Coordinates of C-alpha atoms and ligand atoms in Angstrom, one line a residue:
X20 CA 41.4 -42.0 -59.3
X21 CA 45.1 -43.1 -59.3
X22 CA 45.1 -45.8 -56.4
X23 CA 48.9 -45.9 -56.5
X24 CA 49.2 -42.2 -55.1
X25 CA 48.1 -41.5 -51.6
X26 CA 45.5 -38.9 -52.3
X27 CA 44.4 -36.3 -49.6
X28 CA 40.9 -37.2 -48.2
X29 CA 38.3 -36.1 -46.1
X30 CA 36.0 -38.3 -44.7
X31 CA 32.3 -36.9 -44.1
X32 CA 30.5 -37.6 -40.6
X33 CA 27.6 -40.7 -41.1
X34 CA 24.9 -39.8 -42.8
X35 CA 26.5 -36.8 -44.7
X36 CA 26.6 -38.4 -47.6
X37 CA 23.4 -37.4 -49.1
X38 CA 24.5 -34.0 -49.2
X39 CA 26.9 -35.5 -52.3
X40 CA 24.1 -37.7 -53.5
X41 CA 22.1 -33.4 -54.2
X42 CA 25.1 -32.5 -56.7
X43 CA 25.4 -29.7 -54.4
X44 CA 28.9 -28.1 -55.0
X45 CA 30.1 -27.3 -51.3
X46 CA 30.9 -29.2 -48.1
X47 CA 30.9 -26.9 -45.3
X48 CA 33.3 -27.7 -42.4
X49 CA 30.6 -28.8 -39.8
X50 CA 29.8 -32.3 -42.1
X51 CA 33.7 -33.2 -42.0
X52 CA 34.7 -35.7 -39.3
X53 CA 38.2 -35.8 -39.9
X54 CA 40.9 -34.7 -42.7
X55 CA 43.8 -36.7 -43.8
X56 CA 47.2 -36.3 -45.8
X57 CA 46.1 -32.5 -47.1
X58 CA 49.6 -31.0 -47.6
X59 CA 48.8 -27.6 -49.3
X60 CA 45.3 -25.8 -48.8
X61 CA 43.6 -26.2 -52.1
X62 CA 44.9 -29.2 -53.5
X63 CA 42.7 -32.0 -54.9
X64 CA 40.7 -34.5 -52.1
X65 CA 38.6 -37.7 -52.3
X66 CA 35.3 -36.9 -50.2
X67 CA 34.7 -40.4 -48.8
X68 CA 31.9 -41.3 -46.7
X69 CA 32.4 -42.1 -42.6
X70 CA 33.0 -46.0 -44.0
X71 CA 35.5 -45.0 -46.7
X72 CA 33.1 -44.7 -49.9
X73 CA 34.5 -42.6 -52.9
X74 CA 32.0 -39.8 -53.6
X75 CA 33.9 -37.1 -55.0
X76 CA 36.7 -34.8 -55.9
X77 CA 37.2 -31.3 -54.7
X78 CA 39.5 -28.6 -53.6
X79 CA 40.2 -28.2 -50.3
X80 CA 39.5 -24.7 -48.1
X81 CA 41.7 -24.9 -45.1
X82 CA 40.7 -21.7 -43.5
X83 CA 36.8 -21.5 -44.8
X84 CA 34.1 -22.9 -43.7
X85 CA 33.2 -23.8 -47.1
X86 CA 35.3 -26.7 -46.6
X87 CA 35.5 -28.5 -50.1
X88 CA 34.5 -26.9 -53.3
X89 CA 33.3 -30.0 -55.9
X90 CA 35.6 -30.7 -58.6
X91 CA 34.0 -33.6 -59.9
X92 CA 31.2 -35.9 -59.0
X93 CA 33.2 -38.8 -60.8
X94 CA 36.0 -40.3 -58.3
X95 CA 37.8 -41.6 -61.5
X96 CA 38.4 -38.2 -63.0
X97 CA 41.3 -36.7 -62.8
X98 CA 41.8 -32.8 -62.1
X99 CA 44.3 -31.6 -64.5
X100 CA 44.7 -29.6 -67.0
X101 CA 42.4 -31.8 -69.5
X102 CA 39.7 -31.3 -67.1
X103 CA 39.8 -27.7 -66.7
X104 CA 40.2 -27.0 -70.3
X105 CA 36.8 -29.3 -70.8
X106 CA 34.9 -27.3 -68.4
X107 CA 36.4 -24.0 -69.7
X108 CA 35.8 -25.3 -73.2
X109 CA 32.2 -25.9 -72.0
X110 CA 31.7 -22.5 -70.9
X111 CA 32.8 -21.1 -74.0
X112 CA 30.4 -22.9 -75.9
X113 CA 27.2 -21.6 -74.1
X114 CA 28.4 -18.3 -74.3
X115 CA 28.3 -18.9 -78.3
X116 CA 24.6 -19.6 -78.0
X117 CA 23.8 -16.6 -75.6
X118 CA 25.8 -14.0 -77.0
X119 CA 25.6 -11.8 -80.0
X120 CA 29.5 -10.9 -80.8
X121 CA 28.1 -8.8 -83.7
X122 CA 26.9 -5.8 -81.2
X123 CA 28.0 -7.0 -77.4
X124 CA 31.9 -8.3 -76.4
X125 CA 31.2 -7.6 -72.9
X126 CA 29.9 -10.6 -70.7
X127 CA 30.6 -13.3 -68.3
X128 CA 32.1 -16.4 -69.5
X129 CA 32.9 -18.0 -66.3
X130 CA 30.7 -17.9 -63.7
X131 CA 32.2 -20.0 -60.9
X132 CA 30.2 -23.3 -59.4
X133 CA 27.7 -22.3 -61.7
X134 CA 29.8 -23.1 -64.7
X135 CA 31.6 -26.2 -62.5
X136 CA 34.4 -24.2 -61.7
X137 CA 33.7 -23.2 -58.0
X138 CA 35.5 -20.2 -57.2
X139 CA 36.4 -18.4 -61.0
X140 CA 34.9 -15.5 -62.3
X141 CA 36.2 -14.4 -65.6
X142 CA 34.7 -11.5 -67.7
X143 CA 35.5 -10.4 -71.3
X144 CA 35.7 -6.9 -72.0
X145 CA 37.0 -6.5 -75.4
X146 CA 40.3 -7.5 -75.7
X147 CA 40.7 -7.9 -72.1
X148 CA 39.4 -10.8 -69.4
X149 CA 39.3 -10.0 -66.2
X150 CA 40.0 -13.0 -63.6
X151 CA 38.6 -13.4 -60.2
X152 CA 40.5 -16.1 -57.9
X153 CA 38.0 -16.5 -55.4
X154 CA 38.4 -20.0 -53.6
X155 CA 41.7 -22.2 -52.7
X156 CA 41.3 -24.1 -54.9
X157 CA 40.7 -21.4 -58.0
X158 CA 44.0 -20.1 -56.2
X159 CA 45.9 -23.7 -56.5
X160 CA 45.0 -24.1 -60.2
X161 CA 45.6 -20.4 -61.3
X162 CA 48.6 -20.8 -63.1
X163 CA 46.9 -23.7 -65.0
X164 CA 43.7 -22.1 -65.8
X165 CA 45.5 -18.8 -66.7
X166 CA 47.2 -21.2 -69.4
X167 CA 44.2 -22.7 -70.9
X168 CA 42.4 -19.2 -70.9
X169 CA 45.0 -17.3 -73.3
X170 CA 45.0 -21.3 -75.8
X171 CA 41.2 -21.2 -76.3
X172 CA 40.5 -17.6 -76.0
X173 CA 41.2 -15.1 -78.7
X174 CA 42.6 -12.9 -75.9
X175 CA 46.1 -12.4 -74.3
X176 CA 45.5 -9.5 -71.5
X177 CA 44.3 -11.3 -68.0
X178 CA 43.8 -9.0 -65.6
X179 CA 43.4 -10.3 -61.9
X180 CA 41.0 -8.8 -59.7
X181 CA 40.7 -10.7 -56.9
X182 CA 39.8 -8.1 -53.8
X183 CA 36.9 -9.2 -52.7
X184 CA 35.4 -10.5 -49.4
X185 CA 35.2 -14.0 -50.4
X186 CA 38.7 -14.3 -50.4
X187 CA 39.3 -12.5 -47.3
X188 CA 37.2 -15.4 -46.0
X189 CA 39.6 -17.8 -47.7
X190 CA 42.4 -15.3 -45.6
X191 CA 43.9 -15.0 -49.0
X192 CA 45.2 -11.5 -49.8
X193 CA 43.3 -9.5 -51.9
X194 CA 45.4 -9.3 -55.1
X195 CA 44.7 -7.4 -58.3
X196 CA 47.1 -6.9 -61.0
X197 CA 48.2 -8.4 -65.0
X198 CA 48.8 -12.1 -64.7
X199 CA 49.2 -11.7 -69.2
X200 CA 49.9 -9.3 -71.4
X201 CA 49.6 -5.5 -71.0
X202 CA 48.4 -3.6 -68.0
X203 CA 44.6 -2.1 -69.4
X204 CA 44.3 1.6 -70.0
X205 CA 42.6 3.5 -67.4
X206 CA 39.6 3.1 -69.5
X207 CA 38.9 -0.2 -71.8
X208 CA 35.9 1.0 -74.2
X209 CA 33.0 -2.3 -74.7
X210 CA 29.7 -2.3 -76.6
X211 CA 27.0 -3.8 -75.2
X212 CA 23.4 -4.4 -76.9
X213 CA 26.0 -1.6 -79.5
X214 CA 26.2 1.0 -76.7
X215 CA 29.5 2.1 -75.9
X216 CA 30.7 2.0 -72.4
X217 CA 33.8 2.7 -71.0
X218 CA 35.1 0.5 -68.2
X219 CA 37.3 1.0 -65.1
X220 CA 38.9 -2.4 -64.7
X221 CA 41.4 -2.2 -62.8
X222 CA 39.0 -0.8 -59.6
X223 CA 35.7 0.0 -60.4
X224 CA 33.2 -2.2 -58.9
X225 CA 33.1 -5.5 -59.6
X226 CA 35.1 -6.3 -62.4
X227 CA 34.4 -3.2 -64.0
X228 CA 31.0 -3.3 -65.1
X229 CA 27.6 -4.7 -64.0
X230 CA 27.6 -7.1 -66.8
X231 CA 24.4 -9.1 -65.2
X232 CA 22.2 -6.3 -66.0
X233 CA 22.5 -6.5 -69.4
X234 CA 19.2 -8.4 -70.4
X235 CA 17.3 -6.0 -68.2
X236 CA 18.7 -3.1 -69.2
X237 CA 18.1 -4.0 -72.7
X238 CA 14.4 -4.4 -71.1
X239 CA 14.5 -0.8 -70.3
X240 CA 13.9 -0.1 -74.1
X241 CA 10.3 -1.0 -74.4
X242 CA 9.2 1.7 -71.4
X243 CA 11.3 4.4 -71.8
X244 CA 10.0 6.2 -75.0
X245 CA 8.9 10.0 -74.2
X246 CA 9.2 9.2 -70.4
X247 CA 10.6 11.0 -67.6
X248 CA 13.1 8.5 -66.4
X249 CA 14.3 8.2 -63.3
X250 CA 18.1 6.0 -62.5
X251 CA 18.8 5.3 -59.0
X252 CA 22.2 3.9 -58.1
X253 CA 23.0 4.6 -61.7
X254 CA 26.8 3.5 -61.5
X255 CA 28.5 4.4 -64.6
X256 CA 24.7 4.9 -65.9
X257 CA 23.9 1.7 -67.8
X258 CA 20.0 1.8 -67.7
X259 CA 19.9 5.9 -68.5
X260 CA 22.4 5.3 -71.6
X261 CA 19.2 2.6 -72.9
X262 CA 16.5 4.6 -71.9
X263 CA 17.9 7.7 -74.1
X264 CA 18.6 5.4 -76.3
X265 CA 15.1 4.7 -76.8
X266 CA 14.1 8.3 -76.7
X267 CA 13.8 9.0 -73.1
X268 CA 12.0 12.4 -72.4
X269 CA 14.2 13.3 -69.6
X270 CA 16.5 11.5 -67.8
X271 CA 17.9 11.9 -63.6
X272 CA 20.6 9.8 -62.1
X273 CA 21.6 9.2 -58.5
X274 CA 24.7 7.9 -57.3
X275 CA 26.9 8.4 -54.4
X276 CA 30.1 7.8 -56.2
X277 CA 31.4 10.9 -58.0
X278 CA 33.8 8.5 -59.9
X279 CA 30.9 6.8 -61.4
X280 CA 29.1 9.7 -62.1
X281 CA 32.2 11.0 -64.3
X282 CA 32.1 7.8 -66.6
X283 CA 27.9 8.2 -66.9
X284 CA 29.2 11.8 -68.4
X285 CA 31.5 10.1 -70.4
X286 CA 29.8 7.3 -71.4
X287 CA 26.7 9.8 -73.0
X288 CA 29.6 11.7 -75.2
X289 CA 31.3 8.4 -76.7
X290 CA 27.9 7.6 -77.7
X291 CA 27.5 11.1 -79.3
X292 CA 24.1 11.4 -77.0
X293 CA 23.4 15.0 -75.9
X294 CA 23.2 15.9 -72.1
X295 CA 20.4 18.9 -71.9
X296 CA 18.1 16.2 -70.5
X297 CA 20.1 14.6 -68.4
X298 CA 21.0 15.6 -64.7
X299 CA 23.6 13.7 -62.4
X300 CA 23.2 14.1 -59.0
X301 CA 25.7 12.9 -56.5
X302 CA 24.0 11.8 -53.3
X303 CA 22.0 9.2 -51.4
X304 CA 19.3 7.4 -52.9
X305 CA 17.2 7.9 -49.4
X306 CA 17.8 11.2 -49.1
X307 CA 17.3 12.2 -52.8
X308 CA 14.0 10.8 -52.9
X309 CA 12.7 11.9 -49.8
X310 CA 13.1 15.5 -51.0
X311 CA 11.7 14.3 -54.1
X312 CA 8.8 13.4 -52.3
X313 CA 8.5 16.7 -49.8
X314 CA 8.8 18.7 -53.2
X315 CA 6.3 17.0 -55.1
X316 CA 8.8 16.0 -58.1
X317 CA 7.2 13.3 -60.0
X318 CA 8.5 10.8 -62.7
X319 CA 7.6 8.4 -64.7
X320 CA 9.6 5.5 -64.7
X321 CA 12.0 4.7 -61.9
X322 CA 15.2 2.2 -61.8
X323 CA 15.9 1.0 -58.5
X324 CA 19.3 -0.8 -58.9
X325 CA 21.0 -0.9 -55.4
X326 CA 23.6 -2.6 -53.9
X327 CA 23.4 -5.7 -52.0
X328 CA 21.5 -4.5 -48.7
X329 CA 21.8 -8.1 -47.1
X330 CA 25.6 -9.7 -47.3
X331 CA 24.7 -12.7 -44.4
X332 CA 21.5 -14.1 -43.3
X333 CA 21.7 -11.8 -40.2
X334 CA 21.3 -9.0 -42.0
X335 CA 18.3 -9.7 -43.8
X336 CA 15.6 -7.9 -41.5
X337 CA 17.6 -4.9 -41.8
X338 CA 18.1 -5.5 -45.7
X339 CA 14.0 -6.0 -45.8
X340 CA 13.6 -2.5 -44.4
X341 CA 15.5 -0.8 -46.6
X342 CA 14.5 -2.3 -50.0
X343 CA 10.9 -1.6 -48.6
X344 CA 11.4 2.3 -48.2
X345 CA 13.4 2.8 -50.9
X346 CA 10.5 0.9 -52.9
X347 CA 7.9 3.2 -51.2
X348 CA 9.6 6.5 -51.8
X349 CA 9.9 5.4 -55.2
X350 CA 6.0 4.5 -55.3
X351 CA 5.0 7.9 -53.9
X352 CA 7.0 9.6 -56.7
X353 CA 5.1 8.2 -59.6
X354 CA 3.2 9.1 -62.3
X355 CA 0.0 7.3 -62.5
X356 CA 0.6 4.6 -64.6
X357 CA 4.1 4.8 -64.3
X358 CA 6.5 1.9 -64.3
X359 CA 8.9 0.7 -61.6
X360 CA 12.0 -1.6 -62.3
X361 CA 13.4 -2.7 -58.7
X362 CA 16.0 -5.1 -57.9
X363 CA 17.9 -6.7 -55.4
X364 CA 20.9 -8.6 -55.8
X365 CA 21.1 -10.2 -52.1
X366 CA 21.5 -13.5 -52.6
X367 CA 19.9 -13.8 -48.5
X368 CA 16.9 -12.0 -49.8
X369 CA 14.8 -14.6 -51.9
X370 CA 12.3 -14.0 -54.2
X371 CA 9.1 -14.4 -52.6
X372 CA 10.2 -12.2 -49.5
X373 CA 11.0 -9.6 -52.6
X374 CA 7.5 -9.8 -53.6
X375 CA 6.5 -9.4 -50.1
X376 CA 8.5 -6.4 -49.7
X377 CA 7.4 -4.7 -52.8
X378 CA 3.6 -5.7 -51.8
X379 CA 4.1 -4.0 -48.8
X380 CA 5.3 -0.9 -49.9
X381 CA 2.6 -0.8 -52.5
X382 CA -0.1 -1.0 -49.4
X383 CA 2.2 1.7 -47.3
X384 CA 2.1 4.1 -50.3
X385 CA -1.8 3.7 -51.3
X386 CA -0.7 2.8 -54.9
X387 CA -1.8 -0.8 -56.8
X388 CA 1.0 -2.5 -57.9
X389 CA 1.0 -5.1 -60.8
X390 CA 3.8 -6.8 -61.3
X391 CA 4.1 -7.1 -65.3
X392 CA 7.6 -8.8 -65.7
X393 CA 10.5 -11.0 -62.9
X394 CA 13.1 -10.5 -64.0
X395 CA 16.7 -12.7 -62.8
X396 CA 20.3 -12.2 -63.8
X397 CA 21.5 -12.0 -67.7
X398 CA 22.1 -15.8 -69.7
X399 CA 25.6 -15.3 -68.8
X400 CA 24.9 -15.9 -65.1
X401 CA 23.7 -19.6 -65.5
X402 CA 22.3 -21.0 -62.4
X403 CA 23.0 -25.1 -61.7
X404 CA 20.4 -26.5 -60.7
X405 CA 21.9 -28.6 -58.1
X406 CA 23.4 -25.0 -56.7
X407 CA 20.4 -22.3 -56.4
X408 CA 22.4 -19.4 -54.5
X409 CA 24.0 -19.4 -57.6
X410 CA 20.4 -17.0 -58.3
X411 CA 21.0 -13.7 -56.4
X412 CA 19.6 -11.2 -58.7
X413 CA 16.0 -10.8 -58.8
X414 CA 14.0 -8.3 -60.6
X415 CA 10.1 -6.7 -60.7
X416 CA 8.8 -4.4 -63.3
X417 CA 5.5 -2.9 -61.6
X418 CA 3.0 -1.1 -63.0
X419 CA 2.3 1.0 -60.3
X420 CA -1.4 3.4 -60.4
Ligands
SAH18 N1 22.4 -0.2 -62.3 C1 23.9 -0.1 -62.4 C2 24.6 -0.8 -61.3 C3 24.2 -0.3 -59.9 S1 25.4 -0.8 -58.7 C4 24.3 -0.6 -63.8 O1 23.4 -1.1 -64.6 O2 25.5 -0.5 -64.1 C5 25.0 0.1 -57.3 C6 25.4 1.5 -57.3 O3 24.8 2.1 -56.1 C7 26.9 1.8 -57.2 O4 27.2 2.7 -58.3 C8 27.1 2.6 -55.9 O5 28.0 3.6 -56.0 C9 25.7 3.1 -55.6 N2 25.3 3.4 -54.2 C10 25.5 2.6 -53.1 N3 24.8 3.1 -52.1 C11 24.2 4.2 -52.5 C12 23.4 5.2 -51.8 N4 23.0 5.1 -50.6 N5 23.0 6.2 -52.6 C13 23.3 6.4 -53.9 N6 24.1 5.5 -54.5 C14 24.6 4.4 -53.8

């Protein structure tokens, strides 16, 4: 640290320490006894103990109760651009050893605390990155980090999407636009695992694409030959394009977004894949199965992909009970045999209570369930160890008789 500049501190209440001591990358609001010379909300702070110890370096969060996002664990480092283009540099360099350029150039290559940049997201898709700004202190150091992205990278398009909920939080507004190069096409075409996919950056969901799928939709392969394959929440039909990849027998997707439903259609013509066995319906995953169900219309392996159910710990008994019907519906239109590949992506929803939840709907629905594979987010989607909501996704593939 440079002791002849009066940095910005905040001085944690006694015995708050510790909570440095786990690596763990936030300080919420409630451990803070007092704050001192912060200027500009997301500039750089020494966290000092109640007695005035150096512990660490962070940004700042005026308005969140995430109160400091870690920088640096090492009081003598100093936050500039050398440090963010070694930790960008370091993210770059896993990617190398968990990504195969030759048939994928979509994936995650920033993936916020996880990869020691609390509050950046940045995806590659093709020629394009697309940025997420998520915390002050991503905010404070865009301009910097926008720099340092277009030197190492190959790529000179940065797209901003940051409207999302976690910067409302922040009470940032949401802001999505070019911050380099040229504005994307309505469509940017990617290959993952060598499928084609076209991709709606500028407002589909996300930033574009469910890119943390991508290991278990590769997954997909090895159960979908001859089978009657059932995709619920489909989006822009990732899992269906794999199954008939692998020579699906038949193939039905549910969605509620006509938008997506479009780019599934497109998605199977790019790849030159026919559509007689495919069907798109546009509805609601409950309702759809339930007359599923009351019809009698059976499958043989199911894809329950839906959205986050549980955004706050509040909402979790809620979430619970609709994971669990969705998962019993899904039970009761099985084949014997069949195979069932459920997730949840609430990070509130852990992964023994999703084993509880599946277990219960495998008593409700009279079926035995055995659960064959657990499945997490794709390598892109590193988890810190000292930061373990950084794990949201959680996957089960049951074999369900
Ligand atoms: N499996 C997909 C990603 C699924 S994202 C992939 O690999 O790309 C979740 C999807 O669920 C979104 O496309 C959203 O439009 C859809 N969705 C949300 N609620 C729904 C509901 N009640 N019924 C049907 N679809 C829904």
């Amino acid at each position: 640290m440079d002791n002849n500049k009066i940095m910005p501190s905040v001085f944690l209440k006694k015995g708050k320490e510790r909570l440095v001591q786990s690596k763990h990358p936030w300080i919420f609001s409630g451990a803070i006894e007092k704050i001192k010379d912060v200027k500009q909300n997301g500039e750089t702070v020494v966290v000092k103990s109640f007695d005035g110890k150096e512990l660490a370096l962070g940004a700042i969060s005026i308005h969140s109760q995430i109160a400091v996002r870690i920088w640096s664990f090492n009081v003598n480092k100093k936050i500039d651009d050398q440090f963010f283009t070694e930790r960008i540099n370091s993210a770059i360099s896993l990617r190398r050893n968990i990504i195969n350029f030759d048939h994928t150039n979509v994936y995650r290559l920033i993936n916020s605390e996880s990869d020691l940049i609390p509050g950046l997201i940045a995806d590659v898709y093709g020629d394009f990155l697309v940025c997420q700004f998520l915390s002050a202190g991503a905010e404070f150091w865009k301009a910097t980090i926008v720099e340092i992205l277009k030197k190492l990278l190959n790529i000179n398009n940065i797209f901003e999407r940051s409207d999302t909920d976690s910067r409302r939080k922040e009470k940032f507004e949401e802001k999505s636009g070019v911050l380099s190069g040229i504005e994307p096409p309505d469509f940017v075409e990617v290959v993952e695992n060598g499928l084609k996919f076209l991709v709606d950056i500028k407002s589909g969901h996300k930033t574009g694409f469910y890119i943390d799928q991508r290991d278990n939709r590769n997954l997909i392969k090895d159960f979908a030959k001859d089978k009657s394959v059932l995709n619920c929440f489909c989006y822009t039909g990732g899992f269906s394009l794999y199954a008939h990849s692998a020579g699906a027998k038949s193939i039905t997707n549910i969605d509620s977004s006509s938008a997506a439903l479009k780019i599934l259609t497109k998605n199977f013509s790019i790849n030159n894949f026919p559509s007689e066995q495919v069907t798109n319906i546009e509805g609601d995953v409950f309702q759809v199965l339930r007359k599923f169900r009351d019809e009698g219309k059976t499958f043989d392996l199911i894809i329950l992909d839906p959205p986050k159910f549980a955004e706050s710990a509040s909402q979790v008994n809620k979430a619970a009970r609709g994971y669990k019907d969705i998962n019993l519906l899904a039970m009761k239109i099985l084949n014997t045999g069949g195979v069932l590949f459920t997730f949840s992506c609430s990070g509130h929803i852990t992964q023994d209570l999703f084993r509880k939840i599946v277990d219960d709907a495998a008593i409700d629905s009279g079926r035995t369930v055995k659960f064959i594979r657990q499945l997490t987010q794709s390598a892109d989607h590193p988890v810190l160890s000292s930061f373990p909501e950084g794990l949201y996704l959680k996957g089960l593939v049951c074999e369900v008789t």
